């Protein structure tokens, strides 16, 4: 799966959890906090993305993801390891 495909999944989940983010041009440089997500919102996005992508990422691997670019990289790494 490409970075663009993973980002599209994350973007869709962010908009699902934070409908007001639909009016923002979400980029890889944004953090979910930048987009107005609280800790519960962020967890909802990550869980939903994991379900859609069919991958389980340990919480410890997610702690270093400070923006969407790094979150995409974490998901991509786990998807590659699974393949």
PDB file of N, CA and C in Angstrom:
ATOM      1  N   UNK A   1       0.851  -1.177   0.000  1.00  0.00           N
ATOM      2  CA  UNK A   1       0.000   0.000   0.000  1.00  0.00           C
ATOM      3  C   UNK A   1       0.899   1.242   0.000  1.00  0.00           C
ATOM      4  N   UNK A   2       0.533   2.225  -0.792  1.00  0.00           N
ATOM      5  CA  UNK A   2       1.361   3.419  -0.908  1.00  0.00           C
ATOM      6  C   UNK A   2       1.097   4.402   0.234  1.00  0.00           C
ATOM      7  N   UNK A   3       2.019   5.335   0.387  1.00  0.00           N
ATOM      8  CA  UNK A   3       1.840   6.386   1.394  1.00  0.00           C
ATOM      9  C   UNK A   3       0.572   7.186   1.104  1.00  0.00           C
ATOM     10  N   UNK A   4       0.305   7.449  -0.171  1.00  0.00           N
ATOM     11  CA  UNK A   4      -0.876   8.221  -0.546  1.00  0.00           C
ATOM     12  C   UNK A   4      -2.160   7.496  -0.149  1.00  0.00           C
ATOM     13  N   UNK A   5      -2.175   6.180  -0.334  1.00  0.00           N
ATOM     14  CA  UNK A   5      -3.362   5.395   0.032  1.00  0.00           C
ATOM     15  C   UNK A   5      -3.566   5.390   1.549  1.00  0.00           C
ATOM     16  N   UNK A   6      -2.477   5.245   2.287  1.00  0.00           N
ATOM     17  CA  UNK A   6      -2.575   5.269   3.753  1.00  0.00           C
ATOM     18  C   UNK A   6      -3.035   6.648   4.217  1.00  0.00           C
ATOM     19  N   UNK A   7      -2.465   7.704   3.622  1.00  0.00           N
ATOM     20  CA  UNK A   7      -2.857   9.067   3.981  1.00  0.00           C
ATOM     21  C   UNK A   7      -4.335   9.298   3.683  1.00  0.00           C
ATOM     22  N   UNK A   8      -4.830   8.766   2.565  1.00  0.00           N
ATOM     23  CA  UNK A   8      -6.243   8.920   2.214  1.00  0.00           C
ATOM     24  C   UNK A   8      -7.137   8.277   3.278  1.00  0.00           C
ATOM     25  N   UNK A   9      -6.733   7.119   3.785  1.00  0.00           N
ATOM     26  CA  UNK A   9      -7.487   6.454   4.852  1.00  0.00           C
ATOM     27  C   UNK A   9      -7.479   7.319   6.107  1.00  0.00           C
ATOM     28  N   UNK A  10      -6.302   7.807   6.483  1.00  0.00           N
ATOM     29  CA  UNK A  10      -6.210   8.656   7.674  1.00  0.00           C
ATOM     30  C   UNK A  10      -7.048   9.920   7.519  1.00  0.00           C
ATOM     31  N   UNK A  11      -6.939  10.551   6.360  1.00  0.00           N
ATOM     32  CA  UNK A  11      -7.700  11.789   6.115  1.00  0.00           C
ATOM     33  C   UNK A  11      -9.198  11.530   6.241  1.00  0.00           C
ATOM     34  N   UNK A  12      -9.676  10.447   5.656  1.00  0.00           N
ATOM     35  CA  UNK A  12     -11.100  10.112   5.727  1.00  0.00           C
ATOM     36  C   UNK A  12     -11.530   9.869   7.172  1.00  0.00           C
ATOM     37  N   UNK A  13     -10.693   9.193   7.952  1.00  0.00           N
ATOM     38  CA  UNK A  13     -11.025   8.928   9.354  1.00  0.00           C
ATOM     39  C   UNK A  13     -11.022  10.226  10.170  1.00  0.00           C
ATOM     40  N   UNK A  14     -10.078  11.110   9.876  1.00  0.00           N
ATOM     41  CA  UNK A  14     -10.036  12.404  10.579  1.00  0.00           C
ATOM     42  C   UNK A  14     -11.317  13.177  10.317  1.00  0.00           C
ATOM     43  N   UNK A  15     -11.749  13.223   9.067  1.00  0.00           N
ATOM     44  CA  UNK A  15     -12.969  13.955   8.724  1.00  0.00           C
ATOM     45  C   UNK A  15     -14.194  13.291   9.342  1.00  0.00           C
ATOM     46  N   UNK A  16     -14.171  11.971   9.448  1.00  0.00           N
ATOM     47  CA  UNK A  16     -15.283  11.261  10.081  1.00  0.00           C
ATOM     48  C   UNK A  16     -15.385  11.637  11.565  1.00  0.00           C
ATOM     49  N   UNK A  17     -14.243  11.710  12.241  1.00  0.00           N
ATOM     50  CA  UNK A  17     -14.226  12.026  13.673  1.00  0.00           C
ATOM     51  C   UNK A  17     -14.355  13.533  13.907  1.00  0.00           C
ATOM     52  N   UNK A  18     -13.755  14.318  13.023  1.00  0.00           N
ATOM     53  CA  UNK A  18     -13.762  15.785  13.146  1.00  0.00           C
ATOM     54  C   UNK A  18     -14.356  16.391  11.875  1.00  0.00           C
ATOM     55  N   UNK A  19     -15.680  16.409  11.743  1.00  0.00           N
ATOM     56  CA  UNK A  19     -16.298  16.909  10.509  1.00  0.00           C
ATOM     57  C   UNK A  19     -15.855  18.320  10.126  1.00  0.00           C
ATOM     58  N   UNK A  20     -15.508  19.133  11.108  1.00  0.00           N
ATOM     59  CA  UNK A  20     -15.068  20.496  10.807  1.00  0.00           C
ATOM     60  C   UNK A  20     -13.738  20.513  10.047  1.00  0.00           C
ATOM     61  N   UNK A  21     -12.993  19.424  10.086  1.00  0.00           N
ATOM     62  CA  UNK A  21     -11.721  19.330   9.367  1.00  0.00           C
ATOM     63  C   UNK A  21     -11.933  19.189   7.855  1.00  0.00           C
ATOM     64  N   UNK A  22     -13.155  18.920   7.435  1.00  0.00           N
ATOM     65  CA  UNK A  22     -13.437  18.793   6.008  1.00  0.00           C
ATOM     66  C   UNK A  22     -13.176  20.102   5.274  1.00  0.00           C
ATOM     67  N   UNK A  23     -13.236  21.215   5.991  1.00  0.00           N
ATOM     68  CA  UNK A  23     -13.018  22.527   5.382  1.00  0.00           C
ATOM     69  C   UNK A  23     -11.545  22.917   5.342  1.00  0.00           C
ATOM     70  N   UNK A  24     -10.683  22.058   5.858  1.00  0.00           N
ATOM     71  CA  UNK A  24      -9.250  22.338   5.935  1.00  0.00           C
ATOM     72  C   UNK A  24      -8.518  21.475   4.914  1.00  0.00           C
ATOM     73  N   UNK A  25      -7.509  22.042   4.274  1.00  0.00           N
ATOM     74  CA  UNK A  25      -6.667  21.241   3.389  1.00  0.00           C
ATOM     75  C   UNK A  25      -5.671  20.487   4.269  1.00  0.00           C
ATOM     76  N   UNK A  26      -5.986  19.242   4.568  1.00  0.00           N
ATOM     77  CA  UNK A  26      -5.164  18.425   5.466  1.00  0.00           C
ATOM     78  C   UNK A  26      -3.923  17.970   4.707  1.00  0.00           C
ATOM     79  N   UNK A  27      -2.761  18.215   5.317  1.00  0.00           N
ATOM     80  CA  UNK A  27      -1.498  17.810   4.696  1.00  0.00           C
ATOM     81  C   UNK A  27      -0.748  16.864   5.626  1.00  0.00           C
ATOM     82  N   UNK A  28       0.281  16.251   5.099  1.00  0.00           N
ATOM     83  CA  UNK A  28       1.108  15.343   5.891  1.00  0.00           C
ATOM     84  C   UNK A  28       1.821  16.059   7.031  1.00  0.00           C
ATOM     85  N   UNK A  29       1.981  17.364   6.914  1.00  0.00           N
ATOM     86  CA  UNK A  29       2.686  18.127   7.945  1.00  0.00           C
ATOM     87  C   UNK A  29       1.801  18.492   9.131  1.00  0.00           C
ATOM     88  N   UNK A  30       0.493  18.290   9.007  1.00  0.00           N
ATOM     89  CA  UNK A  30      -0.418  18.551  10.129  1.00  0.00           C
ATOM     90  C   UNK A  30      -0.284  17.454  11.183  1.00  0.00           C
ATOM     91  N   UNK A  31      -0.510  17.848  12.414  1.00  0.00           N
ATOM     92  CA  UNK A  31      -0.743  16.846  13.456  1.00  0.00           C
ATOM     93  C   UNK A  31      -2.253  16.822  13.673  1.00  0.00           C
ATOM     94  N   UNK A  32      -2.739  15.751  14.263  1.00  0.00           N
ATOM     95  CA  UNK A  32      -4.175  15.723  14.539  1.00  0.00           C
ATOM     96  C   UNK A  32      -4.538  16.801  15.552  1.00  0.00           C
ATOM     97  N   UNK A  33      -3.618  17.122  16.432  1.00  0.00           N
ATOM     98  CA  UNK A  33      -3.842  18.195  17.404  1.00  0.00           C
ATOM     99  C   UNK A  33      -4.017  19.527  16.663  1.00  0.00           C
ATOM    100  N   UNK A  34      -3.216  19.766  15.608  1.00  0.00           N
ATOM    101  CA  UNK A  34      -3.358  20.983  14.791  1.00  0.00           C
ATOM    102  C   UNK A  34      -4.775  21.099  14.231  1.00  0.00           C
ATOM    103  N   UNK A  35      -5.375  19.958  13.950  1.00  0.00           N
ATOM    104  CA  UNK A  35      -6.704  19.924  13.337  1.00  0.00           C
ATOM    105  C   UNK A  35      -7.830  19.976  14.364  1.00  0.00           C
ATOM    106  N   UNK A  36      -7.470  20.090  15.651  1.00  0.00           N
ATOM    107  CA  UNK A  36      -8.469  20.219  16.701  1.00  0.00           C
ATOM    108  C   UNK A  36      -8.840  18.932  17.405  1.00  0.00           C
ATOM    109  N   UNK A  37      -8.079  17.862  17.179  1.00  0.00           N
ATOM    110  CA  UNK A  37      -8.399  16.572  17.788  1.00  0.00           C
ATOM    111  C   UNK A  37      -7.858  16.495  19.212  1.00  0.00           C
ATOM    112  N   UNK A  38      -8.723  16.080  20.136  1.00  0.00           N
ATOM    113  CA  UNK A  38      -8.259  15.814  21.497  1.00  0.00           C
ATOM    114  C   UNK A  38      -7.740  14.376  21.548  1.00  0.00           C
ATOM    115  N   UNK A  39      -7.309  13.938  22.703  1.00  0.00           N
ATOM    116  CA  UNK A  39      -6.692  12.611  22.801  1.00  0.00           C
ATOM    117  C   UNK A  39      -7.668  11.491  22.430  1.00  0.00           C
ATOM    118  N   UNK A  40      -8.917  11.628  22.794  1.00  0.00           N
ATOM    119  CA  UNK A  40      -9.911  10.601  22.452  1.00  0.00           C
ATOM    120  C   UNK A  40     -10.156  10.598  20.946  1.00  0.00           C
ATOM    121  N   UNK A  41     -10.249  11.785  20.348  1.00  0.00           N
ATOM    122  CA  UNK A  41     -10.419  11.874  18.894  1.00  0.00           C
ATOM    123  C   UNK A  41      -9.255  11.205  18.173  1.00  0.00           C
ATOM    124  N   UNK A  42      -8.047  11.474  18.638  1.00  0.00           N
ATOM    125  CA  UNK A  42      -6.862  10.903  18.001  1.00  0.00           C
ATOM    126  C   UNK A  42      -6.883   9.380  18.087  1.00  0.00           C
ATOM    127  N   UNK A  43      -7.265   8.863  19.233  1.00  0.00           N
ATOM    128  CA  UNK A  43      -7.335   7.407  19.392  1.00  0.00           C
ATOM    129  C   UNK A  43      -8.430   6.825  18.491  1.00  0.00           C
ATOM    130  N   UNK A  44      -9.565   7.505  18.386  1.00  0.00           N
ATOM    131  CA  UNK A  44     -10.638   7.038  17.500  1.00  0.00           C
ATOM    132  C   UNK A  44     -10.161   6.956  16.053  1.00  0.00           C
ATOM    133  N   UNK A  45      -9.413   7.963  15.611  1.00  0.00           N
ATOM    134  CA  UNK A  45      -8.889   7.982  14.244  1.00  0.00           C
ATOM    135  C   UNK A  45      -7.918   6.818  14.036  1.00  0.00           C
ATOM    136  N   UNK A  46      -7.005   6.623  14.980  1.00  0.00           N
ATOM    137  CA  UNK A  46      -5.996   5.568  14.847  1.00  0.00           C
ATOM    138  C   UNK A  46      -6.642   4.185  14.849  1.00  0.00           C
ATOM    139  N   UNK A  47      -7.591   3.963  15.736  1.00  0.00           N
ATOM    140  CA  UNK A  47      -8.263   2.656  15.798  1.00  0.00           C
ATOM    141  C   UNK A  47      -9.036   2.397  14.511  1.00  0.00           C
ATOM    142  N   UNK A  48      -9.776   3.383  14.042  1.00  0.00           N
ATOM    143  CA  UNK A  48     -10.556   3.207  12.814  1.00  0.00           C
ATOM    144  C   UNK A  48      -9.632   2.975  11.614  1.00  0.00           C
ATOM    145  N   UNK A  49      -8.509   3.686  11.562  1.00  0.00           N
ATOM    146  CA  UNK A  49      -7.557   3.498  10.466  1.00  0.00           C
ATOM    147  C   UNK A  49      -6.949   2.095  10.511  1.00  0.00           C
ATOM    148  N   UNK A  50      -6.617   1.633  11.707  1.00  0.00           N
ATOM    149  CA  UNK A  50      -6.073   0.274  11.840  1.00  0.00           C
ATOM    150  C   UNK A  50      -7.079  -0.753  11.327  1.00  0.00           C
ATOM    151  N   UNK A  51      -8.339  -0.574  11.691  1.00  0.00           N
ATOM    152  CA  UNK A  51      -9.372  -1.503  11.243  1.00  0.00           C
ATOM    153  C   UNK A  51      -9.509  -1.481   9.723  1.00  0.00           C
ATOM    154  N   UNK A  52      -9.528  -0.279   9.151  1.00  0.00           N
ATOM    155  CA  UNK A  52      -9.692  -0.170   7.697  1.00  0.00           C
ATOM    156  C   UNK A  52      -8.481  -0.731   6.950  1.00  0.00           C
ATOM    157  N   UNK A  53      -7.293  -0.512   7.510  1.00  0.00           N
ATOM    158  CA  UNK A  53      -6.070  -0.990   6.866  1.00  0.00           C
ATOM    159  C   UNK A  53      -5.788  -2.463   7.163  1.00  0.00           C
ATOM    160  N   UNK A  54      -6.473  -3.013   8.155  1.00  0.00           N
ATOM    161  CA  UNK A  54      -6.275  -4.413   8.509  1.00  0.00           C
ATOM    162  C   UNK A  54      -4.951  -4.680   9.180  1.00  0.00           C
ATOM    163  N   UNK A  55      -4.528  -3.757  10.024  1.00  0.00           N
ATOM    164  CA  UNK A  55      -3.242  -3.885  10.702  1.00  0.00           C
ATOM    165  C   UNK A  55      -3.403  -3.469  12.163  1.00  0.00           C
ATOM    166  N   UNK A  56      -2.613  -4.070  13.025  1.00  0.00           N
ATOM    167  CA  UNK A  56      -2.605  -3.703  14.447  1.00  0.00           C
ATOM    168  C   UNK A  56      -1.226  -3.151  14.771  1.00  0.00           C
ATOM    169  N   UNK A  57      -1.197  -1.899  15.209  1.00  0.00           N
ATOM    170  CA  UNK A  57       0.061  -1.240  15.552  1.00  0.00           C
ATOM    171  C   UNK A  57       0.130  -1.104  17.070  1.00  0.00           C
ATOM    172  N   UNK A  58       1.182  -1.608  17.695  1.00  0.00           N
ATOM    173  CA  UNK A  58       1.319  -1.460  19.150  1.00  0.00           C
ATOM    174  C   UNK A  58       1.382   0.019  19.541  1.00  0.00           C
ATOM    175  N   UNK A  59       0.767   0.340  20.670  1.00  0.00           N
ATOM    176  CA  UNK A  59       0.731   1.730  21.125  1.00  0.00           C
ATOM    177  C   UNK A  59       2.120   2.346  21.224  1.00  0.00           C
ATOM    178  N   UNK A  60       3.100   1.562  21.644  1.00  0.00           N
ATOM    179  CA  UNK A  60       4.457   2.083  21.770  1.00  0.00           C
ATOM    180  C   UNK A  60       5.022   2.575  20.451  1.00  0.00           C
ATOM    181  N   UNK A  61       4.607   1.964  19.349  1.00  0.00           N
ATOM    182  CA  UNK A  61       5.085   2.380  18.033  1.00  0.00           C
ATOM    183  C   UNK A  61       4.421   3.674  17.571  1.00  0.00           C
ATOM    184  N   UNK A  62       3.292   4.004  18.180  1.00  0.00           N
ATOM    185  CA  UNK A  62       2.562   5.208  17.784  1.00  0.00           C
ATOM    186  C   UNK A  62       3.024   6.458  18.525  1.00  0.00           C
ATOM    187  N   UNK A  63       3.712   6.290  19.634  1.00  0.00           N
ATOM    188  CA  UNK A  63       4.046   7.445  20.473  1.00  0.00           C
ATOM    189  C   UNK A  63       4.963   8.448  19.788  1.00  0.00           C
ATOM    190  N   UNK A  64       5.800   8.003  18.878  1.00  0.00           N
ATOM    191  CA  UNK A  64       6.711   8.914  18.198  1.00  0.00           C
ATOM    192  C   UNK A  64       6.104   9.620  17.001  1.00  0.00           C
ATOM    193  N   UNK A  65       4.882   9.252  16.641  1.00  0.00           N
ATOM    194  CA  UNK A  65       4.229   9.859  15.475  1.00  0.00           C
ATOM    195  C   UNK A  65       3.638  11.207  15.874  1.00  0.00           C
ATOM    196  N   UNK A  66       4.340  12.271  15.510  1.00  0.00           N
ATOM    197  CA  UNK A  66       3.916  13.607  15.921  1.00  0.00           C
ATOM    198  C   UNK A  66       3.108  14.336  14.863  1.00  0.00           C
ATOM    199  N   UNK A  67       3.200  13.889  13.621  1.00  0.00           N
ATOM    200  CA  UNK A  67       2.414  14.475  12.541  1.00  0.00           C
ATOM    201  C   UNK A  67       1.892  13.355  11.653  1.00  0.00           C
ATOM    202  N   UNK A  68       1.081  13.719  10.682  1.00  0.00           N
ATOM    203  CA  UNK A  68       0.481  12.688   9.833  1.00  0.00           C
ATOM    204  C   UNK A  68       1.534  11.973   8.993  1.00  0.00           C
ATOM    205  N   UNK A  69       2.603  12.662   8.615  1.00  0.00           N
ATOM    206  CA  UNK A  69       3.679  12.031   7.847  1.00  0.00           C
ATOM    207  C   UNK A  69       4.294  10.877   8.640  1.00  0.00           C
ATOM    208  N   UNK A  70       4.593  11.118   9.913  1.00  0.00           N
ATOM    209  CA  UNK A  70       5.197  10.063  10.726  1.00  0.00           C
ATOM    210  C   UNK A  70       4.189   8.958  11.040  1.00  0.00           C
ATOM    211  N   UNK A  71       2.918   9.299  11.156  1.00  0.00           N
ATOM    212  CA  UNK A  71       1.891   8.284  11.386  1.00  0.00           C
ATOM    213  C   UNK A  71       1.733   7.391  10.153  1.00  0.00           C
ATOM    214  N   UNK A  72       1.752   7.996   8.977  1.00  0.00           N
ATOM    215  CA  UNK A  72       1.705   7.222   7.736  1.00  0.00           C
ATOM    216  C   UNK A  72       2.897   6.269   7.681  1.00  0.00           C
ATOM    217  N   UNK A  73       4.077   6.750   8.060  1.00  0.00           N
ATOM    218  CA  UNK A  73       5.282   5.910   8.032  1.00  0.00           C
ATOM    219  C   UNK A  73       5.142   4.716   8.972  1.00  0.00           C
ATOM    220  N   UNK A  74       4.566   4.933  10.152  1.00  0.00           N
ATOM    221  CA  UNK A  74       4.374   3.830  11.106  1.00  0.00           C
ATOM    222  C   UNK A  74       3.423   2.790  10.513  1.00  0.00           C
ATOM    223  N   UNK A  75       2.305   3.256   9.962  1.00  0.00           N
ATOM    224  CA  UNK A  75       1.358   2.321   9.355  1.00  0.00           C
ATOM    225  C   UNK A  75       2.007   1.576   8.183  1.00  0.00           C
ATOM    226  N   UNK A  76       2.758   2.285   7.369  1.00  0.00           N
ATOM    227  CA  UNK A  76       3.385   1.657   6.205  1.00  0.00           C
ATOM    228  C   UNK A  76       4.386   0.587   6.641  1.00  0.00           C
ATOM    229  N   UNK A  77       5.154   0.887   7.673  1.00  0.00           N
ATOM    230  CA  UNK A  77       6.121  -0.086   8.191  1.00  0.00           C
ATOM    231  C   UNK A  77       5.430  -1.368   8.647  1.00  0.00           C
ATOM    232  N   UNK A  78       4.308  -1.217   9.348  1.00  0.00           N
ATOM    233  CA  UNK A  78       3.590  -2.397   9.852  1.00  0.00           C
ATOM    234  C   UNK A  78       2.879  -3.148   8.732  1.00  0.00           C
ATOM    235  N   UNK A  79       2.410  -2.418   7.737  1.00  0.00           N
ATOM    236  CA  UNK A  79       1.790  -3.087   6.594  1.00  0.00           C
ATOM    237  C   UNK A  79       2.835  -3.853   5.788  1.00  0.00           C
ATOM    238  N   UNK A  80       4.034  -3.285   5.647  1.00  0.00           N
ATOM    239  CA  UNK A  80       5.108  -3.951   4.912  1.00  0.00           C
ATOM    240  C   UNK A  80       5.574  -5.201   5.640  1.00  0.00           C
ATOM    241  N   UNK A  81       5.650  -5.118   6.957  1.00  0.00           N
ATOM    242  CA  UNK A  81       6.103  -6.256   7.764  1.00  0.00           C
ATOM    243  C   UNK A  81       5.113  -7.413   7.664  1.00  0.00           C
ATOM    244  N   UNK A  82       3.859  -7.075   7.488  1.00  0.00           N
ATOM    245  CA  UNK A  82       2.807  -8.083   7.421  1.00  0.00           C
ATOM    246  C   UNK A  82       2.785  -8.800   6.069  1.00  0.00           C
ATOM    247  N   UNK A  83       3.258  -8.098   5.033  1.00  0.00           N
ATOM    248  CA  UNK A  83       3.190  -8.655   3.664  1.00  0.00           C
ATOM    249  C   UNK A  83       4.146  -9.804   3.441  1.00  0.00           C
TER     250      UNK A  83
END
